[in-house]
Amino acid sequence: MTSSFQSPFQEDVNISTIEMHTAGEPLRIITSGFPQLNGTTILDKRKYLKEHFDHYRKLLMFEPRGHFDMYGVLLVAPDVDGADIGAIFLHNEGYSTMCGHAVIALGRYAIDHGLVKNPTSPETRVGIQCPCGLVEAFVEYQPGGSGCEEGRTGAVRFQSVPSFLFASEAVKSTVSISHPDSDDLAFLYGTIITDGKDAFSDKVTANVCVFADRQVDRSPTGSGVSARIALQYFKGHIGLGQSRTFESGATGSVFTAKAVQEVTCGEFKAVVVEVGGKAFYTGGNTFTLEREDTLGHGFLVQ
C-alpha cells in the first residue's frame, strides 16, 4: 500500500537546543538547525515563520519531543538600537509577543554564551528585542567561572514595555481590542486566575495564568504579573516602587514585581514594570526527524 502522507520537510532534520526553566516553566532555546527567516523587522520574521515554517514549531513544541505545555524561543538578529538579541516565542498555539519567564532565562543565557560583550559585575544589562518591543534584562554576574558557572545565582530582573489597563470588562466578546503600536499586538492572550488579594499590598498573592490553547504556566508569569501590577497601580492599591511578591498557584515558585515609572502608550496611561526571578539550566538536546516518520512531525494528546 502506498502512503498518501506528504511531509512538509524536504529532508531529514537535525535541530539543537539548550533547555532551561524559570520558576518551573520550561524554555527550549533553539541554537541551530532552524531555517533562515525572511523579513526586515522582528514582526516580519514572526509572520514569515508562522506562514512558512509553522511545522518546525509543531516539531519542537509537540510530542514526541515536547508536550502540551512546552515553550520555546528562536533567537534572531535584532533590528532596534539597544538590543543584543532578538527573540521569537513559540508555544502550543502559535507565537507570543512577550514572555517574561523566557526573558529571565535568555538574560542569563546571553551572558553565559558570550552574546553580550564585556559583562560587568555585579550586574550586566542585556537588551532583548521581543515582538512587543525592547525589553531590558539585568543579570547578576559573577566573573571568574566558566560557561554557566558565571551566572550561578540565576537571578535576573527585567523592565518590559509599558503595561496599561485597556478595559476592566470581564467578557471577551464585549470588548474590541486595539493596540497603539501595532495591530499584530492587539489580541487577548491569556486569563489570570488570582486569589483576590489585589488590594492587600503587604501580602504575597497567588495566581495561575492560562494562555494560548489552554496552556498552563508553571511560573507566576512575567507578562501576567506585569498586567497585575498595572491593574493594581491604576486602581490605587500600590504606588511607584512598591514591590509585591507573586506566587505560582501551580508550583509555589515566586516572582517579585513593581511599577518603576509612569509613562504613556498611545492614548493610555501606562507603567513600566520591573519583574525579578531566577532561571536555571536543565540540559541540551539534538532532535532529529526522519521524513518517513509521520508521528514524528508532532502531535498532541489532550
Coordinates of C-alpha atoms in Angstrom, one line a residue:
M1 CA 0.0 0.0 0.0
T2 CA 1.3 3.4 -0.9
S3 CA 1.1 6.1 1.8
S4 CA -0.5 9.4 0.9
F5 CA 1.4 11.2 3.6
Q6 CA 3.2 14.3 2.3
S7 CA 6.0 15.5 4.6
P8 CA 6.3 19.3 4.9
F9 CA 10.1 18.8 5.4
Q10 CA 12.2 18.4 2.3
E11 CA 15.0 16.4 4.0
D12 CA 15.9 14.8 7.4
V13 CA 16.1 17.4 10.2
N14 CA 18.7 18.0 13.0
I15 CA 18.0 20.7 15.4
S16 CA 20.0 21.5 18.6
T17 CA 18.6 23.2 21.7
I18 CA 19.5 24.3 25.2
E19 CA 16.9 23.6 27.8
M20 CA 16.2 25.9 30.8
H21 CA 13.4 26.6 33.2
T22 CA 12.3 29.8 35.0
A23 CA 10.3 29.2 38.2
G24 CA 9.4 25.8 36.8
E25 CA 8.2 26.9 33.4
P26 CA 10.3 25.3 30.6
L27 CA 12.2 27.2 27.9
R28 CA 13.6 25.4 24.8
I29 CA 16.2 27.7 23.2
I30 CA 16.8 26.7 19.5
T31 CA 20.5 27.1 18.9
S32 CA 21.0 25.5 15.4
G33 CA 19.2 23.7 12.6
F34 CA 16.3 26.2 12.0
P35 CA 15.8 27.7 8.6
Q36 CA 16.5 31.3 7.8
L37 CA 13.6 33.7 8.2
N38 CA 12.9 36.5 5.7
G39 CA 11.9 39.9 6.9
T40 CA 13.3 43.3 7.9
T41 CA 11.7 43.6 11.4
I42 CA 11.1 41.0 14.1
L43 CA 7.3 41.2 13.4
D44 CA 8.0 40.5 9.7
K45 CA 10.1 37.4 10.7
R46 CA 7.5 36.3 13.1
K47 CA 4.9 36.5 10.4
Y48 CA 7.1 34.6 7.9
L49 CA 7.8 31.9 10.4
K50 CA 4.0 31.5 11.0
E51 CA 3.2 31.4 7.3
H52 CA 6.1 29.2 6.0
F53 CA 7.7 27.2 8.9
D54 CA 5.0 26.5 11.4
H55 CA 5.7 22.8 11.0
Y56 CA 9.0 23.5 12.8
R57 CA 7.1 24.9 15.8
K58 CA 5.0 21.8 16.0
L59 CA 8.1 19.6 15.6
L60 CA 9.7 21.1 18.7
M61 CA 6.7 22.0 20.9
F62 CA 4.5 19.0 20.3
E63 CA 5.0 15.3 21.2
P64 CA 7.1 13.2 21.0
R65 CA 9.8 15.9 21.6
G66 CA 7.7 18.3 23.6
H67 CA 4.3 18.3 25.3
F68 CA 1.1 20.3 25.5
D69 CA 2.7 22.9 27.8
M70 CA 6.1 23.2 26.2
Y71 CA 7.5 26.7 25.5
G72 CA 10.3 27.7 23.1
V73 CA 12.2 30.6 21.6
L74 CA 14.1 31.2 18.4
L75 CA 16.9 33.8 18.5
V76 CA 17.0 36.2 15.6
A77 CA 19.1 39.3 14.7
P78 CA 17.6 42.4 16.4
D79 CA 16.5 45.4 14.4
V80 CA 16.3 48.1 17.1
D81 CA 19.0 50.1 18.8
G82 CA 20.0 48.8 22.3
A83 CA 19.2 45.2 21.6
D84 CA 21.8 42.4 21.9
I85 CA 19.5 39.6 20.7
G86 CA 16.0 39.2 19.2
A87 CA 13.5 36.6 20.3
I88 CA 10.5 34.9 18.7
F89 CA 8.5 32.9 21.2
L90 CA 6.8 29.6 20.4
H91 CA 4.0 27.6 22.2
N92 CA 1.3 25.1 21.6
E93 CA -1.0 27.5 19.7
G94 CA 1.4 29.8 18.0
Y95 CA 3.7 32.8 18.8
S96 CA 3.7 35.1 21.8
T97 CA 4.5 38.8 21.5
M98 CA 6.1 38.8 25.0
C99 CA 7.2 36.3 27.6
G100 CA 8.7 37.2 30.9
H101 CA 9.9 33.8 32.0
A102 CA 11.7 33.5 28.7
V103 CA 13.3 36.9 29.1
I104 CA 14.7 35.9 32.5
A105 CA 16.2 32.8 31.1
L106 CA 17.5 34.5 28.0
G107 CA 19.2 37.2 30.0
R108 CA 21.3 34.5 31.8
Y109 CA 21.8 32.5 28.5
A110 CA 23.1 35.6 26.7
I111 CA 25.8 36.3 29.3
D112 CA 26.8 32.6 29.6
H113 CA 27.1 32.2 25.8
G114 CA 29.0 35.3 25.0
L115 CA 26.2 37.2 23.3
V116 CA 26.9 40.3 25.3
K117 CA 30.4 41.9 25.1
N118 CA 32.2 42.9 28.3
P119 CA 29.8 41.8 31.0
T120 CA 30.2 43.8 34.3
S121 CA 29.8 42.8 37.9
P122 CA 27.6 42.8 39.9
E123 CA 25.0 43.1 37.1
T124 CA 25.0 43.2 33.3
R125 CA 22.4 44.7 31.1
V126 CA 21.0 42.6 28.2
G127 CA 18.8 44.2 25.6
I128 CA 16.2 41.7 24.3
Q129 CA 14.0 42.7 21.3
C130 CA 10.7 40.9 21.7
P131 CA 7.8 41.2 19.2
C132 CA 6.2 43.7 21.6
G133 CA 9.4 45.8 21.7
L134 CA 12.7 46.3 23.5
V135 CA 13.0 44.7 27.0
E136 CA 15.9 45.3 29.2
A137 CA 17.1 42.5 31.4
F138 CA 19.7 42.9 34.2
V139 CA 21.6 39.8 35.1
E140 CA 23.5 39.1 38.3
Y141 CA 27.0 38.4 37.0
Q142 CA 29.8 36.7 39.0
P143 CA 33.1 36.7 37.0
G144 CA 35.7 34.1 37.4
G145 CA 33.9 30.9 36.4
S146 CA 33.4 29.3 33.0
G147 CA 30.2 28.9 31.0
C148 CA 27.1 28.8 33.0
E149 CA 29.1 28.9 36.3
E150 CA 29.4 32.7 35.9
G151 CA 25.7 33.1 36.4
R152 CA 25.2 30.6 39.2
T153 CA 22.7 32.7 41.2
G154 CA 20.3 32.6 38.2
A155 CA 18.8 35.9 39.3
V156 CA 17.5 38.3 36.6
R157 CA 15.3 41.3 36.7
F158 CA 13.8 42.9 33.6
Q159 CA 11.9 46.1 32.7
S160 CA 9.3 45.4 30.0
V161 CA 7.4 47.6 27.6
P162 CA 4.7 49.7 29.1
S163 CA 1.7 47.9 30.7
F164 CA -1.7 49.5 30.8
L165 CA -5.3 48.8 31.8
F166 CA -7.2 48.6 28.5
A167 CA -10.6 47.8 29.9
S168 CA -11.9 46.2 33.1
E169 CA -14.9 44.3 31.5
A170 CA -14.8 40.6 32.2
V171 CA -16.4 39.3 28.9
K172 CA -14.1 39.0 25.9
S173 CA -16.9 39.3 23.4
T174 CA -17.9 42.7 24.7
V175 CA -14.5 44.4 24.1
S176 CA -13.0 45.4 20.8
I177 CA -9.2 45.3 21.4
S178 CA -6.7 47.6 19.8
H179 CA -3.0 48.4 20.4
P180 CA -1.4 51.9 19.9
D181 CA 1.8 50.4 18.4
S182 CA 0.7 47.6 16.0
D183 CA -2.4 45.6 15.2
D184 CA -0.2 42.5 15.5
L185 CA -0.2 43.1 19.2
A186 CA -3.9 43.6 19.6
F187 CA -5.3 40.3 20.9
L188 CA -6.3 38.7 24.2
Y189 CA -3.6 36.2 25.0
G190 CA -4.4 34.7 28.4
T191 CA -6.5 34.6 31.5
I192 CA -5.1 35.0 35.0
I193 CA -6.9 33.4 37.9
T194 CA -5.9 35.1 41.2
D195 CA -6.6 34.7 44.9
G196 CA -8.3 38.1 45.0
K197 CA -5.6 39.8 47.1
D198 CA -5.0 42.8 44.7
A199 CA -5.9 45.3 47.4
F200 CA -3.7 43.6 50.1
S201 CA -0.4 45.1 49.1
D202 CA 1.5 43.7 52.1
K203 CA 0.7 40.1 51.3
V204 CA 2.0 37.5 48.9
T205 CA -0.6 37.0 46.2
A206 CA -1.0 33.8 44.1
N207 CA -2.2 33.4 40.5
V208 CA -2.3 30.9 37.7
C209 CA -2.1 32.0 34.1
V210 CA -3.8 30.1 31.3
F211 CA -2.7 31.2 27.9
A212 CA -2.5 30.1 24.2
D213 CA -4.6 27.0 23.8
R214 CA -5.3 26.3 27.5
Q215 CA -1.6 26.1 28.2
V216 CA -0.9 26.4 32.0
D217 CA 2.1 28.4 33.1
R218 CA 4.2 26.8 35.8
S219 CA 5.7 30.1 36.8
P220 CA 3.9 33.2 38.2
T221 CA 4.1 34.5 34.5
G222 CA 6.3 37.6 33.8
S223 CA 3.8 39.3 31.5
G224 CA 1.0 38.2 33.8
V225 CA 2.4 39.9 36.9
S226 CA 3.2 43.0 34.8
A227 CA -0.5 43.1 34.0
R228 CA -1.5 42.6 37.6
I229 CA 0.9 45.4 38.7
A230 CA -0.6 47.8 36.1
L231 CA -4.1 46.9 37.3
Q232 CA -3.2 47.4 41.0
Y233 CA -1.4 50.6 40.3
F234 CA -4.2 52.2 38.3
K235 CA -6.7 51.1 40.9
G236 CA -4.7 52.8 43.6
H237 CA -3.6 49.7 45.5
I238 CA 0.1 50.2 45.1
G239 CA 2.4 53.2 44.4
L240 CA 5.6 53.5 42.3
G241 CA 8.5 51.5 43.6
Q242 CA 6.2 49.4 45.8
S243 CA 7.2 45.7 45.4
R244 CA 4.9 42.8 45.6
T245 CA 5.6 39.1 45.6
F246 CA 3.6 36.8 43.2
E247 CA 3.4 33.1 43.8
S248 CA 2.6 30.5 41.2
G249 CA -0.5 28.5 42.0
A250 CA 0.9 25.6 40.1
T251 CA 4.4 25.2 41.6
G252 CA 4.7 27.7 44.5
S253 CA 7.6 29.5 42.8
V254 CA 7.7 33.3 43.1
F255 CA 8.4 36.4 41.1
T256 CA 8.8 39.9 42.5
A257 CA 7.4 42.9 40.6
K258 CA 6.9 46.7 41.0
A259 CA 5.9 49.7 38.9
V260 CA 9.0 51.8 38.4
Q261 CA 7.8 54.6 36.1
E262 CA 4.6 56.1 34.8
V263 CA 4.5 56.6 31.1
T264 CA 2.1 56.8 28.2
C265 CA 1.4 54.3 25.5
G266 CA -0.6 55.9 22.8
E267 CA -3.7 57.3 24.5
F268 CA -3.3 55.2 27.6
K269 CA -1.6 55.9 30.9
A270 CA 0.8 53.1 31.5
V271 CA 3.6 51.9 33.8
V272 CA 7.0 50.3 33.2
V273 CA 7.0 47.2 35.4
E274 CA 10.2 45.5 36.7
V275 CA 9.9 41.7 37.3
G276 CA 12.5 39.6 39.1
G277 CA 13.0 35.8 39.1
K278 CA 15.5 33.0 38.6
A279 CA 16.3 30.7 35.7
F280 CA 18.4 27.5 35.6
Y281 CA 19.7 25.1 33.0
T282 CA 18.2 21.6 32.7
G283 CA 20.2 20.2 29.7
G284 CA 20.6 20.2 26.0
N285 CA 19.3 18.2 23.0
T286 CA 19.8 17.3 19.4
F287 CA 16.5 16.5 17.9
T288 CA 16.2 14.5 14.6
L289 CA 13.4 13.8 12.2
E290 CA 13.3 11.2 9.5
R291 CA 10.8 12.3 6.8
E292 CA 9.1 9.0 6.7
D293 CA 8.2 9.3 10.5
T294 CA 4.6 10.5 10.3
L295 CA 4.1 10.7 14.1
G296 CA 7.5 12.4 14.5
H297 CA 6.2 15.6 12.8
G298 CA 4.3 16.4 16.1
F299 CA 1.0 15.5 17.8
L300 CA -0.8 16.4 21.0
V301 CA -2.7 14.3 23.4
Q302 CA -5.1 16.5 25.4

